[in-house]
CSV table of C-alpha atoms in Angstrom, one decimal:
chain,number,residue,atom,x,y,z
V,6,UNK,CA,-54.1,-1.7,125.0
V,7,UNK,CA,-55.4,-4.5,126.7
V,8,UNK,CA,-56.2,-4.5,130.4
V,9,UNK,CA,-54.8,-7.7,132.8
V,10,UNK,CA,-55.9,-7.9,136.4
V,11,UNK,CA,-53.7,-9.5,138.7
V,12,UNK,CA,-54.5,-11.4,141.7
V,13,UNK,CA,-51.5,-12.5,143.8
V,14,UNK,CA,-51.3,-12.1,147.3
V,15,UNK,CA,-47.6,-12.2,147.6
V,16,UNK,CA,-46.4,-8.6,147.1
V,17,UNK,CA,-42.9,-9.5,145.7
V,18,UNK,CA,-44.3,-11.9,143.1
V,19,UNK,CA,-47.4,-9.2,142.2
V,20,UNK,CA,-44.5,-6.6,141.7
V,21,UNK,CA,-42.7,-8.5,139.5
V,22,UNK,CA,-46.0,-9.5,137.3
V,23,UNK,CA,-46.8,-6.0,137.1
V,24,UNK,CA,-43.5,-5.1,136.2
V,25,UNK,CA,-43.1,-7.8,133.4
V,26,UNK,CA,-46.4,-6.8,131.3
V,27,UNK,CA,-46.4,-3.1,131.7
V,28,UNK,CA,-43.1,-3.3,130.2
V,29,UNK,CA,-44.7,-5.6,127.8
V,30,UNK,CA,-47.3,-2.5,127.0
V,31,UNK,CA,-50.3,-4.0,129.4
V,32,UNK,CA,-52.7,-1.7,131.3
V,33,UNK,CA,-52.4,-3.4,134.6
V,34,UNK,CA,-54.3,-3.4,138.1
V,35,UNK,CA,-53.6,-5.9,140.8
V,36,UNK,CA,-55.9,-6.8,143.6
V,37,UNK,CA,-54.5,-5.6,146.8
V,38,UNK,CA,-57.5,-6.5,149.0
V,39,UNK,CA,-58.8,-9.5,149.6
V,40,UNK,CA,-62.5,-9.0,150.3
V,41,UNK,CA,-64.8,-9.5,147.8
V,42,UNK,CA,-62.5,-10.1,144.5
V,43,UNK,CA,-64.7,-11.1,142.0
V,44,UNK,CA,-66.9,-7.5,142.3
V,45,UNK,CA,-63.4,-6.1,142.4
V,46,UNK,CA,-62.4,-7.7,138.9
V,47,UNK,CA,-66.2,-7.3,137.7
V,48,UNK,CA,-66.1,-3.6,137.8
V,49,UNK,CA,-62.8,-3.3,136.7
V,50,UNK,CA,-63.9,-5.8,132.9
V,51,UNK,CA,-60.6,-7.1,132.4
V,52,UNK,CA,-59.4,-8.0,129.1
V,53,UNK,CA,-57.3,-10.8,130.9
V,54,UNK,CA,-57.1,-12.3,135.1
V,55,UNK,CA,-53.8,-13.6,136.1
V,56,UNK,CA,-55.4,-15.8,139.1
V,57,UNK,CA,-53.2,-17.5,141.9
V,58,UNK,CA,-54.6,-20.3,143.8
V,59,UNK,CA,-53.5,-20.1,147.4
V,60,UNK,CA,-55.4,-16.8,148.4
V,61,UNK,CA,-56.2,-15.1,151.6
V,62,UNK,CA,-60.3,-15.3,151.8
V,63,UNK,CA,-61.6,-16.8,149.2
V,64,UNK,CA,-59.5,-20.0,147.0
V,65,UNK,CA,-58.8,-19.2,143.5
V,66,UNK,CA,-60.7,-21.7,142.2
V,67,UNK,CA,-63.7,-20.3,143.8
V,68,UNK,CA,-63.1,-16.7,142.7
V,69,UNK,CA,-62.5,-18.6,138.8
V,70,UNK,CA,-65.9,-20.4,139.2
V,71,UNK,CA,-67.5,-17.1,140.1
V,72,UNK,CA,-66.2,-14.9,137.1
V,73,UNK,CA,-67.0,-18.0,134.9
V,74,UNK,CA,-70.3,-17.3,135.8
V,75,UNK,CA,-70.9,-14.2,135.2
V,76,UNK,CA,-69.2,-14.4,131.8
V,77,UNK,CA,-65.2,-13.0,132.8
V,78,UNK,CA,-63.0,-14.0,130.8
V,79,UNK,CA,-60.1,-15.0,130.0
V,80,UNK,CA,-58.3,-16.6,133.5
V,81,UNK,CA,-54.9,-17.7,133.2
V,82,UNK,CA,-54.1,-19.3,136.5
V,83,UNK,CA,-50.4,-19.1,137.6
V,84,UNK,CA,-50.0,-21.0,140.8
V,85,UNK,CA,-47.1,-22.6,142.7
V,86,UNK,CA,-49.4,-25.8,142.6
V,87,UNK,CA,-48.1,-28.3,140.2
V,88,UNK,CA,-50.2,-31.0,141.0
V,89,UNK,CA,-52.2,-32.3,138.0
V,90,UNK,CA,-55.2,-32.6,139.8
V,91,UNK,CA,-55.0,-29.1,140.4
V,92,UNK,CA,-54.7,-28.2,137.0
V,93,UNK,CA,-57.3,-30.5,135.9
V,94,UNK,CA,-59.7,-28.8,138.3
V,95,UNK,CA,-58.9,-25.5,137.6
V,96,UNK,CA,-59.7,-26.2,133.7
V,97,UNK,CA,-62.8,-28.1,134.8
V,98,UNK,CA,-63.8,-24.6,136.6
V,99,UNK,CA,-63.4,-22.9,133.7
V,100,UNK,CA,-59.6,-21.3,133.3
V,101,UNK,CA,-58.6,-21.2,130.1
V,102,UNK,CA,-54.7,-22.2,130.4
V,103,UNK,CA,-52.4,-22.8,133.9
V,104,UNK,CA,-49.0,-21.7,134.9
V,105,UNK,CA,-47.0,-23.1,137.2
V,106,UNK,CA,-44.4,-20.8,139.4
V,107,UNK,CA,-41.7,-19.9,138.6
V,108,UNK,CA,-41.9,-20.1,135.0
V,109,UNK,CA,-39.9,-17.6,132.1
V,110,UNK,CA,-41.2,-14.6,131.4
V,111,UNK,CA,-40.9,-15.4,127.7
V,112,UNK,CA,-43.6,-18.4,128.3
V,113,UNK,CA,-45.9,-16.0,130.5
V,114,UNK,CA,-46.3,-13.8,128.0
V,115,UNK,CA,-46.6,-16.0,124.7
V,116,UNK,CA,-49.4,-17.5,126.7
V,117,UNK,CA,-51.5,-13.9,127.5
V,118,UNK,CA,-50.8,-13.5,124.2
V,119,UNK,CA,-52.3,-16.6,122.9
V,120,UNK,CA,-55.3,-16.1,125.0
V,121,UNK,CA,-55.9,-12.4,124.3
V,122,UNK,CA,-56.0,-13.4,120.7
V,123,UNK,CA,-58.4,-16.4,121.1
V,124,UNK,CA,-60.6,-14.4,122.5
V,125,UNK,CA,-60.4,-11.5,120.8
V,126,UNK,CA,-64.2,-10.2,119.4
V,127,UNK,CA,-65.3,-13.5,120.5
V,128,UNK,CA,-68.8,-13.5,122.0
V,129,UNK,CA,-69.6,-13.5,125.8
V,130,UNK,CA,-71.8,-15.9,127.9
V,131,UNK,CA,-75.6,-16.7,126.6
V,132,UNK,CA,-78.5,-16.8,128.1
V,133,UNK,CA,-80.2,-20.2,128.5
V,134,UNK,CA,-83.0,-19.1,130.8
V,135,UNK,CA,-82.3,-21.4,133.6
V,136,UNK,CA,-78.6,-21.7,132.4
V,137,UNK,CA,-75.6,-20.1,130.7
V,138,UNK,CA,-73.7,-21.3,128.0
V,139,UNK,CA,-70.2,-20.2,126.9
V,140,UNK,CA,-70.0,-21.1,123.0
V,141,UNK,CA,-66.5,-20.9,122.7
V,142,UNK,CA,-66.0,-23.4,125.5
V,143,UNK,CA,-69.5,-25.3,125.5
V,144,UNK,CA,-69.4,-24.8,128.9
V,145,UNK,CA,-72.4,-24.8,131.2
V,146,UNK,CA,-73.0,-22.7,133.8
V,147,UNK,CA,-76.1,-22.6,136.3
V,148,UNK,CA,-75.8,-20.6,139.3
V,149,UNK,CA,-72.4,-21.6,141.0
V,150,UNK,CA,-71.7,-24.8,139.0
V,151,UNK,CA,-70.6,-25.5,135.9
V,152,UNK,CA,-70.3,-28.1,133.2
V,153,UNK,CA,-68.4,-28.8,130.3
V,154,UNK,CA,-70.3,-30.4,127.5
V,155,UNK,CA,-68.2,-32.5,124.7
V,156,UNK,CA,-68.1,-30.9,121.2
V,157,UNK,CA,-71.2,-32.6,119.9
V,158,UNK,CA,-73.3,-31.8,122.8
V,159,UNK,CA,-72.0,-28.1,122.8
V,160,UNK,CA,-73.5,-27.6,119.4
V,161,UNK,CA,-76.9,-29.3,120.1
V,162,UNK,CA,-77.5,-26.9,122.9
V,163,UNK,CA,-76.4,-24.0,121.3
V,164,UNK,CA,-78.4,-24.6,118.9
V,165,UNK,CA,-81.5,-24.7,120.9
V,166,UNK,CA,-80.8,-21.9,123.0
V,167,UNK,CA,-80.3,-19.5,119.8
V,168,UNK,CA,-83.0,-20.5,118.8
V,169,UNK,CA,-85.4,-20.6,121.9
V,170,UNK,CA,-88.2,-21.1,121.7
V,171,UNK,CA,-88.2,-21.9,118.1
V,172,UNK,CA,-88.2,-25.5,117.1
V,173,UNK,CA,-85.0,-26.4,115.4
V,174,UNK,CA,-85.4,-29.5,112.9
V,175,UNK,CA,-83.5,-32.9,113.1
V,176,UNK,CA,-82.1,-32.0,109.4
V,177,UNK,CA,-80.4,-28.6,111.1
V,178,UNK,CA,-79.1,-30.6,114.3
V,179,UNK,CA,-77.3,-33.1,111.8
V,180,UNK,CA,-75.9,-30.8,109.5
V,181,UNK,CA,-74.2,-29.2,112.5
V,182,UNK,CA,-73.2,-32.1,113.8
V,183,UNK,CA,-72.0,-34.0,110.4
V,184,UNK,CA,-71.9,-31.6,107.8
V,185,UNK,CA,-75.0,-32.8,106.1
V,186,UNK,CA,-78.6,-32.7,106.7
V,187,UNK,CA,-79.2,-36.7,106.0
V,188,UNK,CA,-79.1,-39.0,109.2
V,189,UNK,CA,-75.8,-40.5,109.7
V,190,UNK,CA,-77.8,-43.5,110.6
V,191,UNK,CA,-81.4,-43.5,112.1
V,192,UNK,CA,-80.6,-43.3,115.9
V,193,UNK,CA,-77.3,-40.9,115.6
V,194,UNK,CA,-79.1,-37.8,116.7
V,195,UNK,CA,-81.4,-39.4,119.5
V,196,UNK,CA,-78.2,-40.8,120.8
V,197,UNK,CA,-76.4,-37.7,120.7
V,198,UNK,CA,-79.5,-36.2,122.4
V,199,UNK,CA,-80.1,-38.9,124.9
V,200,UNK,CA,-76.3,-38.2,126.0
V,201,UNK,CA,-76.8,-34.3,126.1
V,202,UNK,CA,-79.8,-35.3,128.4
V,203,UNK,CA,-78.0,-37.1,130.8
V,204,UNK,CA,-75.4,-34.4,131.2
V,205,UNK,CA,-77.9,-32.0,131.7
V,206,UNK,CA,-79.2,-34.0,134.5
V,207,UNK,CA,-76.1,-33.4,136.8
V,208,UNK,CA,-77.9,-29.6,137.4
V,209,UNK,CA,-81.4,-30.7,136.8
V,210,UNK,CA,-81.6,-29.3,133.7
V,211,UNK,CA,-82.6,-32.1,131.5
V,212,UNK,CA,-86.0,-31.8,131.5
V,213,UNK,CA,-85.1,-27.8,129.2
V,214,UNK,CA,-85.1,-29.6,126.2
V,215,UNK,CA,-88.8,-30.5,124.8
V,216,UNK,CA,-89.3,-33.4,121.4
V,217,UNK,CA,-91.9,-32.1,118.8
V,218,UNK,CA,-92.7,-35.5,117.4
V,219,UNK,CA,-91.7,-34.8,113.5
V,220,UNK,CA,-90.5,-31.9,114.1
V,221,UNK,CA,-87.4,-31.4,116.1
V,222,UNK,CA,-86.5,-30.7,119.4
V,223,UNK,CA,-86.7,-27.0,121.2
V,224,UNK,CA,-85.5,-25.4,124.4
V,225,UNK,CA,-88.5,-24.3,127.0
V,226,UNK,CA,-88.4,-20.5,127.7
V,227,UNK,CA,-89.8,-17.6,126.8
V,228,UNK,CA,-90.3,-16.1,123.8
V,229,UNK,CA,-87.5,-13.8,122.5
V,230,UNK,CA,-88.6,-9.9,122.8
């Protein structure tokens, strides 16, 4: 059975949530106080957090950033805010859908469902040294920011931080990025790597990634235990 945490600070609305997905066989616990939320939700490893916006102490988007970070996941936010650039921020933070309020029951739960299954047996956050990387997502997170990295870059640095601090070959890199181990064209991978660079750069990070001249490219750290 899986287990959703709700946090919802207005008690008729939080009633009804938990009402609609015990019926729908959910183990359910909603946050009733406030004060610190995220170590509320961390001890309580939910399966699934149904995360409102507009919240006493600490904004929702805050509370999403922090359980991003330390690898919590699924969020669904369900919010009265319909504002696109809500919702865009929200997914740049890391939730994994958004809901607006009200919305049918029906809709709530095909979406929990949808989640619950992507995630299901899927691996947690990993550990870049300096960094965290969700590989699901190819997001980025360091400390209390985060990043999301475009498909191709997603791959390079997973890549690397498997594999740190092992060198990992130009022939690997371009078989994950193209299927094949020839170069798509001589510059394709420095490009690609040039651009994974520059993102890095927005958290100071682009200096992780070392070039072995004829070799490849490899993530600074320590060696693996």
């Amino acid at each position: 059975m899986a287990r959703i945490t709700i946090v919802e600070d207005d008690s008729w609305m939080r009633e009804e949530l938990m009402d609609i997905l015990q019926k729908a066989g959910y183990e359910v616990m909603a946050i009733v106080d406030f004060h610190d939320v995220v170590a509320q939700i961390a001890t309580s490893a939910p399966d699934l957090v149904l995360l409102d916006i507009n919240l006493p102490e600490q904004s929702g988007f805050e509370i999403c950033k922090s359980l991003k970070s330390k690898g919590i996941a699924p969020i669904l936010m369900l919010t009265s805010r319909d504002k696109l650039q809500d919702e865009l921020h929200g997914l740049h933070l890391g939730a994994d859908d958004y809901l607006t309020k009200p919305c049918l029951r029906d809709r709530l739960l095909a979406r929990i469902r949808n989640l619950l299954r992507r995630f299901e047996g899927q691996p947690g956050l990993i550990d870049g040294g300096s960094f965290s990387l969700d590989p699901n997502t190819f997001t980025l997170y360091k400390g209390s920011q985060s990043l999301l990295l475009s498909t191709n870059e997603g791959k390079i640095l997973l890549a690397l931080v498997q594999n740190r601090p092992e060198i990992v070959s130009k022939s690997t890199l371009s078989e994950l990025l193209w299927g094949t181990d020839q170069y798509i064209d001589e510059n394709a991978l420095q490009v690609n790597l040039t651009r994974l660079r520059k993102t890095l750069r927005q958290l100071n990070l682009e200096n992780q990634i070392e070039t072995i001249r004829g070799q490849g490219y490899r993530l600074r750290g320590q060696l693996k235990p």
